[in-house]
XYZ file of C-alpha atoms in Angstrom:
462
model
C -12.645 -45.496 -15.082
C -14.609 -42.443 -14.681
C -13.684 -39.619 -12.169
C -15.811 -38.587 -9.223
C -16.973 -34.819 -9.191
C -14.624 -34.169 -6.332
C -11.789 -35.422 -8.081
C -12.151 -33.277 -11.205
C -12.671 -30.479 -8.969
C -9.310 -31.105 -7.332
C -7.377 -31.886 -10.575
C -9.289 -28.310 -12.271
C -7.476 -26.363 -9.312
C -4.333 -28.061 -10.132
C -4.507 -27.647 -13.451
C -6.568 -24.678 -14.617
C -5.099 -21.672 -12.262
C -1.693 -20.898 -14.130
C -3.734 -21.404 -17.779
C -6.047 -18.751 -16.991
C -4.376 -16.071 -14.744
C -1.967 -13.858 -17.230
C 0.093 -11.467 -14.759
C 3.151 -9.391 -15.968
C 5.074 -9.329 -13.085
C 7.685 -7.021 -13.791
C 7.738 -3.225 -13.916
C 4.689 -1.834 -15.848
C 7.592 -0.396 -18.292
C 8.175 -3.744 -19.549
C 4.821 -4.814 -20.593
C 1.466 -4.109 -20.970
C -0.877 -3.588 -18.013
C -3.398 -6.358 -17.418
C -6.821 -5.366 -19.167
C -8.198 -6.436 -15.400
C -6.206 -3.867 -13.826
C -6.465 -0.900 -16.291
C -9.645 0.309 -14.504
C -7.505 0.713 -11.596
C -5.291 3.213 -13.616
C -6.535 6.873 -13.765
C -6.765 8.577 -17.322
C -6.813 12.360 -15.741
C -6.033 13.984 -12.389
C -6.100 17.216 -10.304
C -2.990 17.689 -8.777
C -1.878 19.798 -5.803
C -0.495 23.627 -6.393
C 3.273 23.939 -6.010
C 4.140 19.902 -6.726
C 5.949 18.598 -9.762
C 6.547 15.064 -10.751
C 9.148 13.576 -13.362
C 10.991 10.362 -14.077
C 14.154 9.144 -15.925
C 15.755 5.685 -16.993
C 18.659 4.839 -15.278
C 19.010 1.135 -15.790
C 19.547 0.035 -12.094
C 18.908 -3.697 -12.946
C 21.220 -4.311 -15.916
C 18.180 -5.964 -17.709
C 16.315 -2.838 -17.518
C 17.047 -1.411 -21.006
C 14.324 1.001 -21.912
C 11.496 1.931 -18.801
C 11.979 4.381 -16.175
C 13.441 3.436 -13.097
C 13.983 6.847 -11.238
C 11.130 9.276 -9.802
C 11.359 12.815 -8.582
C 8.628 14.692 -6.758
C 9.501 18.273 -5.846
C 7.537 21.054 -4.246
C 8.135 24.873 -5.483
C 8.556 25.855 -1.849
C 9.601 24.255 1.394
C 7.208 21.791 2.679
C 6.160 20.589 6.161
C 6.839 16.299 5.773
C 6.474 13.497 8.079
C 6.990 9.775 7.685
C 6.234 6.230 8.873
C 8.938 3.647 8.360
C 9.141 0.122 8.759
C 9.420 -1.599 12.090
C 11.917 -3.972 10.508
C 15.135 -4.540 12.646
C 17.272 -4.604 9.505
C 16.155 -1.221 7.793
C 17.514 -0.052 4.623
C 19.858 2.741 4.103
C 17.129 5.472 2.550
C 14.962 4.180 5.556
C 17.876 5.604 8.194
C 18.748 8.747 5.887
C 15.283 10.001 5.336
C 14.446 9.442 9.461
C 17.252 11.671 9.887
C 16.609 14.126 7.661
C 12.929 14.740 8.488
C 14.381 14.671 12.032
C 17.177 16.971 11.722
C 14.656 19.575 9.977
C 11.837 19.026 12.543
C 9.697 18.071 9.737
C 10.441 21.381 8.301
C 11.733 22.662 4.901
C 12.075 19.795 2.950
C 11.831 20.200 -0.539
C 11.544 16.670 -2.737
C 11.345 13.048 -2.817
C 13.735 10.707 -4.804
C 12.873 7.252 -5.616
C 14.537 4.155 -7.419
C 13.435 0.877 -8.361
C 15.276 -2.025 -9.244
C 17.302 -2.063 -6.219
C 16.525 -1.805 -2.676
C 19.983 -0.313 -0.921
C 19.236 -2.620 2.013
C 21.431 -4.233 4.005
C 24.535 -2.596 1.918
C 26.238 -1.626 5.096
C 28.041 2.155 5.725
C 28.344 2.262 1.896
C 24.696 1.847 1.318
C 24.297 5.076 3.841
C 26.743 6.819 1.818
C 24.930 6.229 -1.414
C 21.292 7.280 -0.039
C 23.157 10.374 1.298
C 24.766 11.158 -1.895
C 21.097 10.759 -3.674
C 19.711 13.205 -1.348
C 22.640 15.541 -2.008
C 22.172 15.261 -5.624
C 18.729 16.523 -5.513
C 19.347 18.900 -3.122
C 21.947 20.512 -5.544
C 18.970 20.744 -8.084
C 17.645 23.716 -6.013
C 20.824 25.887 -5.834
C 19.527 28.284 -8.067
C 16.216 28.832 -5.968
C 18.334 29.934 -3.115
C 18.662 26.767 -1.464
C 21.367 27.443 1.875
C 24.502 25.510 1.470
C 25.039 22.515 4.047
C 23.186 21.458 6.861
C 20.291 18.207 6.840
C 19.446 17.348 3.295
C 15.951 18.723 2.266
C 15.348 15.306 0.386
C 13.259 12.137 1.510
C 15.078 9.303 -0.484
C 13.562 5.819 -1.008
C 14.539 2.781 -3.003
C 13.062 -0.369 -3.692
C 13.793 -3.932 -4.807
C 16.221 -6.636 -4.728
C 17.822 -6.799 -0.974
C 21.497 -7.016 -0.283
C 23.219 -5.143 -3.214
C 24.547 -1.926 -3.883
C 23.163 0.671 -5.918
C 25.044 1.481 -9.258
C 25.110 5.312 -7.683
C 27.015 6.932 -10.139
C 24.224 6.188 -12.758
C 21.604 7.078 -10.460
C 23.458 10.606 -9.468
C 23.994 11.217 -13.428
C 20.186 10.920 -14.245
C 18.837 13.075 -11.130
C 19.441 16.530 -12.852
C 17.798 14.836 -16.029
C 14.765 14.300 -13.887
C 15.143 17.572 -12.075
C 14.892 19.199 -15.738
C 11.716 17.273 -16.898
C 9.308 18.333 -14.220
C 5.982 19.002 -14.974
C 2.791 19.323 -13.477
C 0.611 17.227 -15.898
C -0.947 13.964 -15.173
C 1.413 12.367 -17.770
C 4.112 13.775 -15.459
C 2.466 12.143 -12.422
C 1.725 8.730 -13.910
C 5.498 8.179 -15.311
C 6.617 8.768 -11.553
C 4.266 6.247 -10.323
C 5.240 3.679 -12.973
C 9.136 4.440 -12.270
C 8.970 3.164 -8.775
C 7.104 0.017 -9.692
C 8.893 -3.481 -9.027
C 6.637 -6.436 -9.219
C 3.413 -4.118 -9.370
C 1.605 -5.228 -12.462
C 0.028 -1.319 -12.818
C 1.067 1.982 -11.479
C -0.817 2.904 -8.055
C -1.579 7.164 -8.714
C -4.717 8.669 -6.709
C -5.709 12.407 -6.547
C -8.413 14.192 -4.953
C -9.713 17.753 -4.034
C -11.487 18.209 -0.916
C -12.298 21.398 1.384
C -12.277 22.018 5.352
C -14.753 24.294 7.440
C -11.624 26.326 8.405
C -11.294 27.534 4.495
C -13.434 28.234 1.254
C -10.216 27.092 -0.603
C -10.381 23.830 -2.062
C -7.416 21.856 -1.534
C -5.758 18.770 -3.342
C -4.225 15.815 -2.727
C -2.022 13.531 -4.804
C -0.792 10.108 -4.139
C 1.202 7.169 -5.574
C 2.218 4.266 -4.327
C 4.110 0.473 -5.311
C 3.863 -2.909 -3.710
C 2.664 -6.044 -4.604
C 4.354 -8.642 -2.567
C 5.971 -8.551 0.923
C 3.104 -6.913 2.363
C 2.394 -6.634 5.882
C 2.239 -4.477 8.960
C 4.687 -2.475 10.200
C 4.232 -2.062 7.231
C 5.081 -3.684 4.328
C 7.149 -3.846 1.089
C 5.639 -0.589 0.022
C 6.543 2.969 -0.679
C 4.091 5.794 -0.778
C 4.182 9.246 -1.198
C 0.994 11.776 -0.602
C 1.029 15.258 -1.735
C -1.040 18.457 -0.582
C -1.336 22.111 -0.835
C -3.483 22.442 2.436
C -1.273 24.423 4.623
C -0.136 21.906 7.825
C 2.228 22.275 10.455
C 5.209 19.656 10.912
C 3.739 18.384 14.178
C 0.128 17.984 13.241
C 1.354 16.551 9.754
C 2.918 13.785 11.675
C -0.157 12.800 13.856
C -2.624 13.302 10.943
C -0.167 10.584 8.989
C 0.169 8.328 11.938
C -3.960 8.358 12.260
C -4.199 7.715 8.614
C -1.560 5.100 8.330
C -3.146 2.732 11.031
C -6.543 2.383 9.343
C -4.946 2.373 5.334
C -0.985 0.876 4.802
C -1.004 -0.598 8.330
C -4.315 -2.407 7.580
C -3.564 -4.592 4.769
C -1.938 -7.963 4.134
C -0.697 -9.780 1.149
C 1.664 -12.525 2.385
C 2.395 -11.702 6.076
C 6.211 -10.467 5.281
C 7.072 -7.063 6.380
C 9.884 -5.593 4.501
C 13.012 -3.406 5.107
C 12.227 -0.335 3.058
C 8.962 0.722 3.798
C 8.181 4.285 3.768
C 5.050 6.429 3.723
C 5.684 10.235 3.277
C 3.268 13.029 3.465
C 4.236 16.271 2.102
C 2.214 19.625 2.411
C 2.950 22.921 1.198
C 0.594 25.208 1.847
C 0.440 26.538 -1.939
C -3.272 26.640 -1.944
C -3.324 29.625 0.968
C -5.914 29.085 3.772
C -5.628 28.701 7.687
C -2.793 26.657 9.046
C -3.773 23.447 10.967
C -1.558 23.492 13.794
C -2.503 20.833 15.847
C -5.589 18.691 17.026
C -7.169 22.039 18.449
C -7.058 23.813 14.899
C -10.759 24.006 12.946
C -10.622 21.705 10.376
C -8.148 19.093 12.044
C -10.619 16.293 12.055
C -11.719 16.853 8.816
C -8.177 16.676 7.555
C -8.039 13.208 9.205
C -11.093 11.774 7.805
C -10.218 13.327 4.610
C -6.294 11.605 4.641
C -7.422 8.533 6.052
C -9.881 7.630 3.443
C -7.341 8.420 0.933
C -4.642 6.612 2.317
C -7.199 3.557 2.477
C -7.767 4.199 -1.414
C -4.398 4.143 -2.147
C -3.400 1.038 0.053
C -6.417 -1.030 -1.312
C -4.650 -0.742 -4.710
C -1.737 -2.436 -3.176
C -4.000 -5.167 -2.165
C -5.484 -5.172 -5.525
C -2.416 -5.910 -7.091
C -1.290 -8.743 -4.734
C 1.447 -11.096 -6.254
C -0.593 -13.952 -8.000
C -4.048 -12.642 -6.240
C -7.385 -13.289 -8.011
C -9.279 -11.412 -4.971
C -9.928 -8.916 -2.942
C -11.012 -9.251 0.114
C -12.162 -6.696 2.970
C -12.363 -8.173 6.547
C -14.456 -6.317 9.035
C -14.381 -7.551 12.609
C -17.451 -5.858 14.724
C -18.546 -5.906 18.171
C -14.949 -6.130 19.780
C -14.324 -4.772 22.904
C -11.675 -2.448 21.724
C -10.902 -1.550 18.267
C -7.335 -3.315 18.894
C -8.860 -6.195 19.720
C -10.767 -5.950 16.402
C -7.733 -5.102 14.288
C -5.704 -8.182 15.923
C -8.575 -10.767 14.769
C -8.688 -9.125 11.474
C -5.522 -8.997 10.816
C -5.204 -12.997 12.195
C -7.485 -13.948 9.382
C -5.815 -11.769 6.619
C -2.447 -13.847 7.145
C -3.818 -17.299 7.440
C -2.427 -19.128 4.860
C -5.565 -21.743 4.936
C -8.224 -18.729 4.755
C -6.341 -17.331 1.991
C -5.990 -20.291 -0.290
C -9.486 -21.519 0.599
C -10.805 -18.234 -0.874
C -8.534 -18.951 -3.902
C -10.017 -22.329 -4.275
C -13.657 -20.570 -4.240
C -14.163 -22.674 -0.897
C -16.657 -21.774 1.752
C -14.532 -23.060 4.491
C -15.624 -20.639 7.443
C -14.028 -23.018 9.892
C -10.784 -21.554 8.903
C -11.799 -18.141 9.416
C -13.088 -19.037 12.717
C -9.724 -21.161 13.751
C -7.935 -17.591 12.923
C -10.507 -15.878 15.062
C -9.779 -18.152 17.859
C -6.274 -18.350 17.739
C -5.694 -14.137 17.340
C -2.841 -13.357 20.191
C -3.715 -11.051 23.296
C -7.534 -10.748 22.165
C -10.097 -11.302 24.968
C -12.936 -9.898 22.929
C -13.968 -13.341 21.650
C -16.983 -14.980 22.730
C -17.412 -18.242 21.135
C -21.130 -18.602 21.691
C -21.778 -15.052 20.547
C -19.541 -15.349 17.275
C -21.156 -14.952 13.830
C -19.323 -15.201 10.336
C -21.075 -13.941 7.205
C -20.005 -13.636 3.275
C -21.291 -10.271 2.245
C -22.002 -10.240 -1.448
C -20.873 -7.653 -3.784
C -24.095 -7.611 -5.810
C -26.005 -6.123 -2.831
C -28.098 -9.032 -1.779
C -28.768 -10.417 1.473
C -25.546 -11.990 3.175
C -24.673 -15.670 3.525
C -24.456 -16.607 7.534
C -22.168 -19.217 7.832
C -21.777 -19.454 11.447
C -24.584 -17.679 13.970
C -23.932 -16.982 17.679
C -21.388 -20.217 17.644
C -23.957 -22.444 15.667
C -23.143 -23.538 12.029
C -25.699 -22.672 9.684
C -26.867 -25.114 6.754
C -24.784 -23.248 3.714
C -25.701 -22.975 0.394
C -22.936 -24.260 -1.211
C -24.092 -23.459 -4.520
C -24.641 -19.588 -3.767
C -21.668 -19.726 -1.495
C -19.575 -20.575 -4.607
C -21.267 -17.620 -6.924
C -20.061 -15.314 -4.198
C -16.922 -16.467 -4.199
C -16.342 -16.159 -8.050
C -16.808 -12.455 -7.572
C -13.733 -10.423 -7.497
C -14.448 -8.647 -4.369
C -15.806 -10.158 -1.446
C -16.101 -9.068 2.288
C -16.306 -11.445 5.196
C -17.956 -9.820 8.536
C -16.710 -11.625 11.973
C -19.407 -10.372 14.569
C -17.494 -11.274 17.834
C -20.097 -10.623 20.231
C -23.886 -9.584 20.221
C -22.980 -6.229 22.058
C -22.305 -2.960 20.348
C -18.509 -2.173 20.234
C -15.543 -1.453 18.315
C -14.973 -2.433 14.421
C -11.858 -2.751 12.515
C -11.487 -3.129 8.813
C -8.629 -5.001 6.994
C -7.755 -5.385 3.334
C -6.282 -8.889 2.061
C -6.586 -11.435 -0.875
C -5.856 -14.481 -1.506
C -3.258 -17.029 -2.183
C -2.522 -18.673 -5.300
C 0.104 -21.067 -7.604
C 1.147 -17.834 -9.096
C 2.647 -16.389 -5.882
C 4.947 -19.140 -5.353
C 6.328 -19.055 -8.997
C 6.850 -15.267 -9.168
C 8.835 -15.524 -5.561
C 10.508 -18.394 -6.832
C 12.360 -16.477 -9.265
C 12.023 -13.159 -8.219
C 15.821 -12.579 -8.434
C 16.039 -13.864 -11.871
């Protein structure tokens, strides 16, 4: 009995993906970085003045016998600090404690960020709150010889990531915080070790650095950032942690508004699986070590340029999270244009990004534009969709002409062979034009859904 082409194709999809994909879904310290991901790991960097990084091995998970799972970032002087946290109602202890620390200090005088991986310290009750506070206090105590005033609100932001519902091995962590402090350094190796230490199911450490200038100063400033996340990713925000540091001089109130704007178009514009976690935190610290005029608010010279620089940097960091999506084989940019408002454009892009049917079609290399259109049509609270004016296209990564799938509500005769070639690439851009009139645009980043996503999350705790 001979099998039809369609039957063979279906069987191929069932049997080949797991044999062709090799993903190490444990922290990078436990294994090698997949060859396809090494291009996203920097071999050098330029880091902001006054900031130091380190890591240490705690063994938060009993099975972790060797790789570092505690990270520490510090400043040699007090910083302005801002943060954006998860919107999940079950907020982890470190989220609650860090929010209180920043608020209690009015965003000023922060000195450090301490992070553990392996346990989220989430849904752990009063004991979990005390554990998070103890992590902050132990980090604060490391600065005593530098004149830290005793008492008052902690000067440390605390982050945790890993399994929900389990208590931290807090004594082991407290014992290793001084070890991490004694090993602080400014080299690329120090920053890379810290970036590795915060990983959970990530397959590679996510670290970026960048230099920039502002019209308010002749000084060259630096940004450095690390993030982690590979699953439970969807605003607001996602199972991710992000730490961004700059040596530019920025006042606390301005820093928070800058971070809010940047996160909206970066960490709050990504989706892997539509789940929002309990621990999500993105923190921004500015110590002013490079000098220059203070950015006090939106009226300050250089504020707009700082917002643009920070937003671009945050978007690049957030993109690394999507590129490491659990089981993902594609990085997909969804661009929704000609909307009546930015909010409408973003709602449509978000709806497409989290559609399981869209994501599985992309995994199967199927140009099923009907699923994209369907998601566009059911986006909640959107008034901008005009069916007779909506167009959908694939934009190839090789710079060749876009492949039009739907034009002003009318289906195109799709060249399936060319569509398959476009979908073979790792990167893909989907453009949805909601009308023929010029309007607002939003960009969202997502990935496909594969068999391996189920495998990873089916045995996550084991």
